[in-house]
XYZ file of C-alpha atoms in Angstrom:
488
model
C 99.872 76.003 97.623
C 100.865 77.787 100.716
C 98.099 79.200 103.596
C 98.975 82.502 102.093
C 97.775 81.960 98.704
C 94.640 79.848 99.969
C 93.735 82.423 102.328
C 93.783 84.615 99.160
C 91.912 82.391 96.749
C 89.138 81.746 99.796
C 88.633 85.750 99.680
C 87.790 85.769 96.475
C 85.530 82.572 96.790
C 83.602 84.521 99.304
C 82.753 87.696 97.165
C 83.106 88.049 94.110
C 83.770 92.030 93.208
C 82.970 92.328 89.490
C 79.472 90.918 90.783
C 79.063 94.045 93.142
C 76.105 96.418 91.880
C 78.410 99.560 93.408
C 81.201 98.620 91.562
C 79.721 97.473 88.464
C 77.479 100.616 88.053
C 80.810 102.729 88.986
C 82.818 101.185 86.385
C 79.823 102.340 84.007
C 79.653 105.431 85.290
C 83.282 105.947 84.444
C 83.378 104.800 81.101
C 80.161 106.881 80.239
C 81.527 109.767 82.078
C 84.793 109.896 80.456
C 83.768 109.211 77.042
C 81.444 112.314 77.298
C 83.863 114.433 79.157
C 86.411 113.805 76.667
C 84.688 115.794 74.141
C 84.339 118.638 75.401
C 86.700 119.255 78.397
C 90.145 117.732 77.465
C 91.106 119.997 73.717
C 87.668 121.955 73.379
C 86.930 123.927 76.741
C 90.005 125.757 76.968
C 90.528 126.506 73.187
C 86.581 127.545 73.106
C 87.080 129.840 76.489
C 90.355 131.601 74.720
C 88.304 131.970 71.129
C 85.513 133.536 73.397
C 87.772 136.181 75.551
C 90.954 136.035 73.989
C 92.479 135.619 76.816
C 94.720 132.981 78.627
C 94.239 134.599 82.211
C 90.334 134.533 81.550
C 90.692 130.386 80.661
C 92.614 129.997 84.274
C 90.238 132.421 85.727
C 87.069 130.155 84.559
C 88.890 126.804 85.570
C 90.072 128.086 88.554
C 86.163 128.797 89.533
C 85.443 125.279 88.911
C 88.256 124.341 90.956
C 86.884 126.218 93.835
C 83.383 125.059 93.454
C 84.678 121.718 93.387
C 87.009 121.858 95.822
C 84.083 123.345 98.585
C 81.206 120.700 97.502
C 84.020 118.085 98.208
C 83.672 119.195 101.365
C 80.571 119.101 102.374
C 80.566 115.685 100.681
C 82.939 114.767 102.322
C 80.497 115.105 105.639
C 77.778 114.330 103.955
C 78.682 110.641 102.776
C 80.105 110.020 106.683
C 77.099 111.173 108.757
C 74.365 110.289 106.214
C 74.897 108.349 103.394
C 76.817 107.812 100.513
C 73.509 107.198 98.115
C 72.576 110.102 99.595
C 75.706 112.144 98.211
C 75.415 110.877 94.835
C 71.881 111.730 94.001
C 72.695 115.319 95.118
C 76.020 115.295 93.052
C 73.307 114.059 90.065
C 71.095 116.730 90.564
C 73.819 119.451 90.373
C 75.198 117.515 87.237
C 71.369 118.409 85.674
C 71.480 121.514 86.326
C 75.365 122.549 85.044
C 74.039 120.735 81.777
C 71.295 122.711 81.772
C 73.160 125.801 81.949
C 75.951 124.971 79.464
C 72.922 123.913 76.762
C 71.347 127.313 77.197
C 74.458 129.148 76.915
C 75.862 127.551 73.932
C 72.301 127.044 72.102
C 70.616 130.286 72.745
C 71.304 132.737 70.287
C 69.309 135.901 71.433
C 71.350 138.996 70.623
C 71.664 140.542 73.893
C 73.835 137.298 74.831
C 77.256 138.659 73.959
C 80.265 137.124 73.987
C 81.152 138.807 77.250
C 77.138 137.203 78.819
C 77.596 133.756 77.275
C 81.885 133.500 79.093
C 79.655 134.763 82.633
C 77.403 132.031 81.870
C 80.385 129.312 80.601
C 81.442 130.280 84.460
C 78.076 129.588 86.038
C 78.438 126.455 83.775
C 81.639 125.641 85.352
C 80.728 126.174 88.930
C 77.667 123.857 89.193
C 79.977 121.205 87.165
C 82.737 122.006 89.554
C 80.065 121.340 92.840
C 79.411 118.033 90.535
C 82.651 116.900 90.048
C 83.100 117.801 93.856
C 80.512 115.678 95.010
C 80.581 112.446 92.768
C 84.177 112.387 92.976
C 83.913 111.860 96.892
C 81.203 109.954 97.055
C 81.844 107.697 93.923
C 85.030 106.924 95.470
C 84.130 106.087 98.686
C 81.082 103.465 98.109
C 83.256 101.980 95.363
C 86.318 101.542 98.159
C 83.360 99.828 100.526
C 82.407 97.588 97.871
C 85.598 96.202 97.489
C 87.162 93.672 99.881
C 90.485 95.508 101.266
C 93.579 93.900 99.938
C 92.022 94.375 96.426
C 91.588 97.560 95.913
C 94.650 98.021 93.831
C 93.439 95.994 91.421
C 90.343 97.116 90.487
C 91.337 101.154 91.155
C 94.192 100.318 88.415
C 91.427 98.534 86.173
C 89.111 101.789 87.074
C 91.592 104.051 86.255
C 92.872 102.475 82.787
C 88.781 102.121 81.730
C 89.107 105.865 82.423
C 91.772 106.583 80.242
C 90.551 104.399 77.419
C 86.942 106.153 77.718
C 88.045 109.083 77.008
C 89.839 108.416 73.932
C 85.991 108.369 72.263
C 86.130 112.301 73.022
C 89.428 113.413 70.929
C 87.996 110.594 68.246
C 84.758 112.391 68.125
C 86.565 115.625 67.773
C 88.911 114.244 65.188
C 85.648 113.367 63.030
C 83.476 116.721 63.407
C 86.983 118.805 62.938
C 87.164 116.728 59.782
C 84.027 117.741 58.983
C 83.227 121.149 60.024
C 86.981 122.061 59.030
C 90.435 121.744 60.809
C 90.534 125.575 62.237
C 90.252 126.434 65.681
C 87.193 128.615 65.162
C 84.489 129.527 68.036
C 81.598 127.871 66.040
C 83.108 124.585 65.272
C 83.754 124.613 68.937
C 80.629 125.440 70.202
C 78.860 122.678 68.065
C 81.366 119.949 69.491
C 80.914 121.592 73.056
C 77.045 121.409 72.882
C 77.732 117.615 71.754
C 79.913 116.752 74.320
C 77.409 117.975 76.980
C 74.235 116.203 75.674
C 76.524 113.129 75.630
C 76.918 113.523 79.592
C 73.805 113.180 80.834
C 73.964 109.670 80.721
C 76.264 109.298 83.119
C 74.467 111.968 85.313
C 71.613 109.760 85.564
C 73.762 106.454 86.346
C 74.547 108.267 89.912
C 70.904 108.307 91.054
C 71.038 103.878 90.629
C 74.160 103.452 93.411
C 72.400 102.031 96.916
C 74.740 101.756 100.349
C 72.988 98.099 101.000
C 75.637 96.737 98.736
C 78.735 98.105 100.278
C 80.541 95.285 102.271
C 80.811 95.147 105.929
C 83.756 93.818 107.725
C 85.342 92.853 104.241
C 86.410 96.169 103.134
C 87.431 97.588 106.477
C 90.996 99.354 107.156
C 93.936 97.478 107.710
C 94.308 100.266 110.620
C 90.959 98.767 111.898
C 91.613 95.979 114.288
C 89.394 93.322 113.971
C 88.178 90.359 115.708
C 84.935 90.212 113.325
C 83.191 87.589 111.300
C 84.346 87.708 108.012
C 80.828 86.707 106.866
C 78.258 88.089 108.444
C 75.005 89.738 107.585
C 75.862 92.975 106.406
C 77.959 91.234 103.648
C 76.051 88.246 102.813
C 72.503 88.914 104.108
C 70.601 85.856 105.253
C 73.390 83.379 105.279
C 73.005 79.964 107.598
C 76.472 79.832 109.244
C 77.303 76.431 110.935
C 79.026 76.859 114.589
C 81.919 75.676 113.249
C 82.537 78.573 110.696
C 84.292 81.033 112.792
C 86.323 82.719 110.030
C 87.662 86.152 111.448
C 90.076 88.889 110.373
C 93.119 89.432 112.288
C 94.693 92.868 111.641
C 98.556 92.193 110.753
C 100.259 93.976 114.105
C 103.494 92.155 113.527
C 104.108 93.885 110.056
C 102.409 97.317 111.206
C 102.846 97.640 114.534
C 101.528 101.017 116.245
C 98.350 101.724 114.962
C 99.084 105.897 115.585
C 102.074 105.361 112.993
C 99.591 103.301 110.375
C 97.101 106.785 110.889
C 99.802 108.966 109.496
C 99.712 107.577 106.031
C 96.281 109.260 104.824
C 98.139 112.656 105.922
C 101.294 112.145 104.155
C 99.763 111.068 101.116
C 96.992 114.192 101.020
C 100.269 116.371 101.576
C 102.182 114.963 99.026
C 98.974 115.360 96.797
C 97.978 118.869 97.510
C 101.531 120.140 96.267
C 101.335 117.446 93.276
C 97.805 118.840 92.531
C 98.795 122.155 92.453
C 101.454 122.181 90.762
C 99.873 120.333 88.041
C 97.104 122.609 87.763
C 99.636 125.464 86.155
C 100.187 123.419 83.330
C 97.732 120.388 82.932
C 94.486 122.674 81.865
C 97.241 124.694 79.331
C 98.407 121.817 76.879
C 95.853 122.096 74.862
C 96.765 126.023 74.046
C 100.340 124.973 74.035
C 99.980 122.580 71.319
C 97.214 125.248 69.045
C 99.708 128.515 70.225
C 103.149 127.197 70.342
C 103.421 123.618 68.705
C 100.694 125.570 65.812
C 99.102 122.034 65.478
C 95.752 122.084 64.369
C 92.663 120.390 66.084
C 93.105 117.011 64.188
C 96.565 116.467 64.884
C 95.937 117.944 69.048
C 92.905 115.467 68.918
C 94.884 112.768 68.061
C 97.606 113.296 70.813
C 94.740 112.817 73.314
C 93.215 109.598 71.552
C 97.287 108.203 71.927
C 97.800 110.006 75.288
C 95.318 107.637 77.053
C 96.585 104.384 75.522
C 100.254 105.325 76.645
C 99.114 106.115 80.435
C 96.692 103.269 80.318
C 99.746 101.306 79.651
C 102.197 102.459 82.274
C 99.531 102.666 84.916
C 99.063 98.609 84.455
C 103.085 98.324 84.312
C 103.338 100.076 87.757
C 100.533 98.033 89.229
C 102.421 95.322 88.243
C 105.819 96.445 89.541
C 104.293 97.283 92.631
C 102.630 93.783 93.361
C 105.329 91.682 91.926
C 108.636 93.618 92.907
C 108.629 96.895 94.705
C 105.534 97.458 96.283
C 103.039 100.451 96.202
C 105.407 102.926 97.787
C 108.203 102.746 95.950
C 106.393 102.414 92.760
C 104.815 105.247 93.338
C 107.755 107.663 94.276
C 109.966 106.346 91.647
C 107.303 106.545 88.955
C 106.359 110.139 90.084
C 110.155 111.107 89.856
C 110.364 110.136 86.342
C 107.605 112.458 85.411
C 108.651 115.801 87.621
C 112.166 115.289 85.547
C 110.404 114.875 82.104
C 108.364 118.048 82.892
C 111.839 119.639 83.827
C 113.459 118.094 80.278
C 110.472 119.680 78.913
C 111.283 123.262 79.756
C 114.818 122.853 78.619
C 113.873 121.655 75.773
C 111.849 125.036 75.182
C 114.134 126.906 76.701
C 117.828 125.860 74.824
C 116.394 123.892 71.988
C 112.975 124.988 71.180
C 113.726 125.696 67.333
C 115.558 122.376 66.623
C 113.719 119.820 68.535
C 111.306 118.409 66.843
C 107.590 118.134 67.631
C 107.425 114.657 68.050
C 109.838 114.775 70.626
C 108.227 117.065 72.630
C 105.239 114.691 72.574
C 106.821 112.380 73.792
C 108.872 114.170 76.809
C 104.867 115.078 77.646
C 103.499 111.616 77.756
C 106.338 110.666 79.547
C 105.308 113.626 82.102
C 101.764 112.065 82.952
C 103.786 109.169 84.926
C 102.821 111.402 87.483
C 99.124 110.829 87.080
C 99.487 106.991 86.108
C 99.947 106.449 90.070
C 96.597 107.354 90.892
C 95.319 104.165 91.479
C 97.756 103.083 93.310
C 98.020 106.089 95.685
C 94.130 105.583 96.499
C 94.232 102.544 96.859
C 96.746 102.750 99.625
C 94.602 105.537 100.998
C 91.424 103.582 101.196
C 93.205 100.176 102.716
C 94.702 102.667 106.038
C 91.757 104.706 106.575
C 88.791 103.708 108.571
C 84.900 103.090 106.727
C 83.794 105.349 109.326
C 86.212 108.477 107.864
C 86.445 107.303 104.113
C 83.804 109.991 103.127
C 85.837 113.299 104.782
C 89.436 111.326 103.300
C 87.833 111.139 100.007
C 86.746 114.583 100.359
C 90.348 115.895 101.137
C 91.519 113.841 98.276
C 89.276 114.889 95.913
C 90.120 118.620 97.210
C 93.882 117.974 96.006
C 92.512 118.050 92.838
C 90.958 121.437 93.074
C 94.633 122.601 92.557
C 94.444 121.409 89.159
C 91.964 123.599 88.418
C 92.055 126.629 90.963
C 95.934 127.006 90.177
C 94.644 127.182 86.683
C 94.569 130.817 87.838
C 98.386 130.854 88.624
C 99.087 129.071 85.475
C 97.280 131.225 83.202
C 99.032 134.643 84.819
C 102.453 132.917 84.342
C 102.141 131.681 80.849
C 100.890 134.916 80.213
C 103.794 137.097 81.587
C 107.113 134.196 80.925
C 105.514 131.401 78.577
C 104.597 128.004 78.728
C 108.015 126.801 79.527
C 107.888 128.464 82.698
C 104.740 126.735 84.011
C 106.239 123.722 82.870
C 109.328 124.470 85.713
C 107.920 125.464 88.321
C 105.400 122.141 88.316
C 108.292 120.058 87.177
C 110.100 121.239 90.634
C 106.640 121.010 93.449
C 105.714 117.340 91.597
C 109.541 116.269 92.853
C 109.195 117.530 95.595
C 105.972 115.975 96.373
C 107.580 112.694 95.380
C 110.280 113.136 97.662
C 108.183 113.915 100.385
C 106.808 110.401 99.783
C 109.862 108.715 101.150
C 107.957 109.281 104.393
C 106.018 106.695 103.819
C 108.711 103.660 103.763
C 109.103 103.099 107.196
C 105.099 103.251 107.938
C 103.827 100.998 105.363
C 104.458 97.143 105.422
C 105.931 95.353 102.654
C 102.728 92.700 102.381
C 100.006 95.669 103.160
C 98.207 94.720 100.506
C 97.244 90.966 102.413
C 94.322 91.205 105.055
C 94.879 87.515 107.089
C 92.304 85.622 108.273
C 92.400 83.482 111.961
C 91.034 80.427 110.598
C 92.255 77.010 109.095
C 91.415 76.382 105.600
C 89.993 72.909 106.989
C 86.853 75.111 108.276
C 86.906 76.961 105.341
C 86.501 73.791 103.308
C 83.931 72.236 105.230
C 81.068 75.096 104.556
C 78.295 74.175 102.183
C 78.652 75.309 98.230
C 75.716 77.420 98.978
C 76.956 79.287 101.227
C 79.011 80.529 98.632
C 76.381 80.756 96.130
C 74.128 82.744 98.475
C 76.857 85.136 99.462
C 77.452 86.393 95.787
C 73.712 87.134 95.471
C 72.862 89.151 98.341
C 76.792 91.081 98.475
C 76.226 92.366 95.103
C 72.573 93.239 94.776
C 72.285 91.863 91.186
């Protein structure tokens, strides 16, 4: 085995992640949130919003307000989880969570005649922006402890196995659909989908509650910092072990790799390509990604079973593709290319997909449009990846505002809902489809940037040390070290 690998292996020895409180109770939070958001706000929210107004500008104009509420509280979150706390951030992102549920479950529930249509879509808004200062918050902060917890070098890992326990979480939501549209009916009508609406919300609360449990004494110390970080540091010490008896002869540092990244103000503009890249990817995407749902009941005319069940397959498929880049990234091409090339492939299926609509709309079947769409969420699949690489070249100190401006890229998936909606409405959904088709390339292309800053091994974080003194530290050292660095 070479020092490489057993520098590697010793990492691991020395914390062990999936015993992390942060991460654990983040992975849980994930699952629970997904599952619950899946019911409601992947087919239902849009489709109920449309049977409420009748309207596909109001559906972008009451996404688009989340968007903005989520894009400002990411913000402030953003500040908040660098100059106070992270635990801090997530119990106010909880508390606005209670409160948007609170909101939706009087909207939806009460049935007092002076709450029209046109008072319950103002109150669907209100709805919207305290789940949109939610989203905001959590998003930020989640990120951010859960990128402290980890040990850098690992983070693609675990933000690949984050993001697939995502997208197989939220399959429960379509199946739940699938069931009460089998037995309430399979029509898109506004009562069925305020009953699976009102379900979906009790269902979150849950996970609400999970984000008042997360505590900033289990983040990692000198383990998790940036590879733009030079270090010189222990690599156990007490912030990431707690009371640990280290022998004089354990002087295990980090070293940061200078021969492989050289200038350190080249390293810092990674985190600024990447947010660029992301803010036209985001959106872009947010013309089209909140209108599916209509395209498939408007266009397609497939009914709430069948749209259901293209989101119970649609997270299986990216689930899958999101572990087969993570894999061609560590094993062949690394994270960059990966990325660019796998975000190319979806900008030209989103392309295929307005020719499709536009020359051969009639005689291409529906199944094949399916397919050209799944094949369009490559895009998304590289999410992991891309904050993973974010998280390894930005400082602990900034991680908080980064995840903040990261999490604010994905306000244009909602506030250029408002775009969306006004262009589907004037030239159709093939349109949309174009235009994001064209920014996401472009956003990949603008990637390429990245190539010469980024070294080919930037996922390894060396140690100065020889494995001799590695090998020579009592077992319960290590034993110790899992119990205090993971708080359970």
């Amino acid at each position: 085995m070479d020092e490489k690998q057993v520098n590697q292996d010793n990492n691991e020895d020395v914390v062990d992640t999936m015993k992390n409180r942060n991460v654990r109770l983040a992975l849980l939070f994930t699952f629970l949130g997904s599952a619950s958001r899946g019911v409601w706000a992947f087919v239902i929210l849009s489709n109920f919003i449309h049977a409420l107004t009748g309207s596909t500008l109001s559906v972008g104009f009451a996404e688009g307000i989340q968007g903005f509420s989520q894009c400002i509280f990411a913000l402030v979150a953003g500040v908040a989880a660098d100059k106070f706390s992270r635990e801090f951030s997530l119990r106010l992102a909880g508390a606005f969570g209670l409160i948007a549920c609170g909101v939706a479950i009087f909207s939806l529930k009460y049935q007092e005649t002076w709450l029209t249509d046109q008072y319950r879509y103002y109150f669907v808004i209100a709805f919207l922006c305290f789940w949109g200062a939610y989203q905001g918050i959590w998003t930020t902060s989640l990120e951010t402890i859960f990128a402290d917890s980890i040990a850098t070098g690992k983070r693609s890992q675990f933000s690949t196995q984050k993001f697939i326990l995502l997208q197989i979480a939220s399959i429960t939501g379509p199946v739940i659909g699938i069931l009460l549209f089998f037995y309430q009916g399979n029509h898109w009508k506004y009562n069925i989908l305020n009953d699976i609406f009102f379900i979906g919300i009790l269902l979150s609360l849950p996970s609400v509650f999970i984000l008042f449990l997360f505590r900033d004494k289990y983040t990692l110390g000198e383990l998790s910092e940036s590879h733009a970080s030079p270090l010189q540091s222990p690599l156990i010490n007490d912030e990431d072990v707690g009371n640990v008896n280290k022998d004089d002869h354990f002087k295990i540092g980090y070293n940061y790799i200078n021969n492989n990244v050289g200038n350190n103000n080249k390293v810092g503009r990674i985190p600024y390509i990447l947010a660029i890249a992301d803010i036209i990817s985001g959106i872009s995407a947010g013309m089209t990604v909140k209108f599916f749902p209509l395209f498939f009941a408007n266009d397609l005319k497939l009914t709430p079973i069948y749209t259901n069940g293209i989101y119970v397959g649609l997270p299986i498929a990216m689930s899958i593709m999101a572990h087969g880049g993570q894999f061609v990234a560590r094993r062949y091409f690394g994270r960059v290319f990966t990325i660019i090339f796998m975000s190319i492939g979806g900008a030209f299926a989103l392309i295929g997909l307005w020719a499709i609509e536009k020359y051969a709309g009639e005689s291409t079947p529906i199944n094949v449009k399916i397919i050209v769409y799944v094949l369009s969420t490559l895009q998304h699949c590289v999410r992991p990846l891309k904050k993973s690489l974010l998280m390894d070249f930005v400082p602990k100190k900034r991680r908080g505002i980064w995840n903040a401006v990261d999490s604010v890229t994905r306000f244009g998936w909602s506030g250029s809902a408002i775009l969306g909606g006004w262009i589907i409405s004037s030239y159709g959904y093939g349109a949309s489809f174009l235009y994001t088709g064209i920014l996401q390339f472009l956003a990949a292309v603008f990637l390429f940037c990245l190539i010469p800053l980024v070294p080919n091994n930037d996922n390894e974080r060396h140690r100065e040390a020889s494995v001799d003194s590695y090998e020579s530290v009592d077992d319960s050292l290590r034993t110790t070290s899992d119990t205090a660095a993971t708080g359970w």
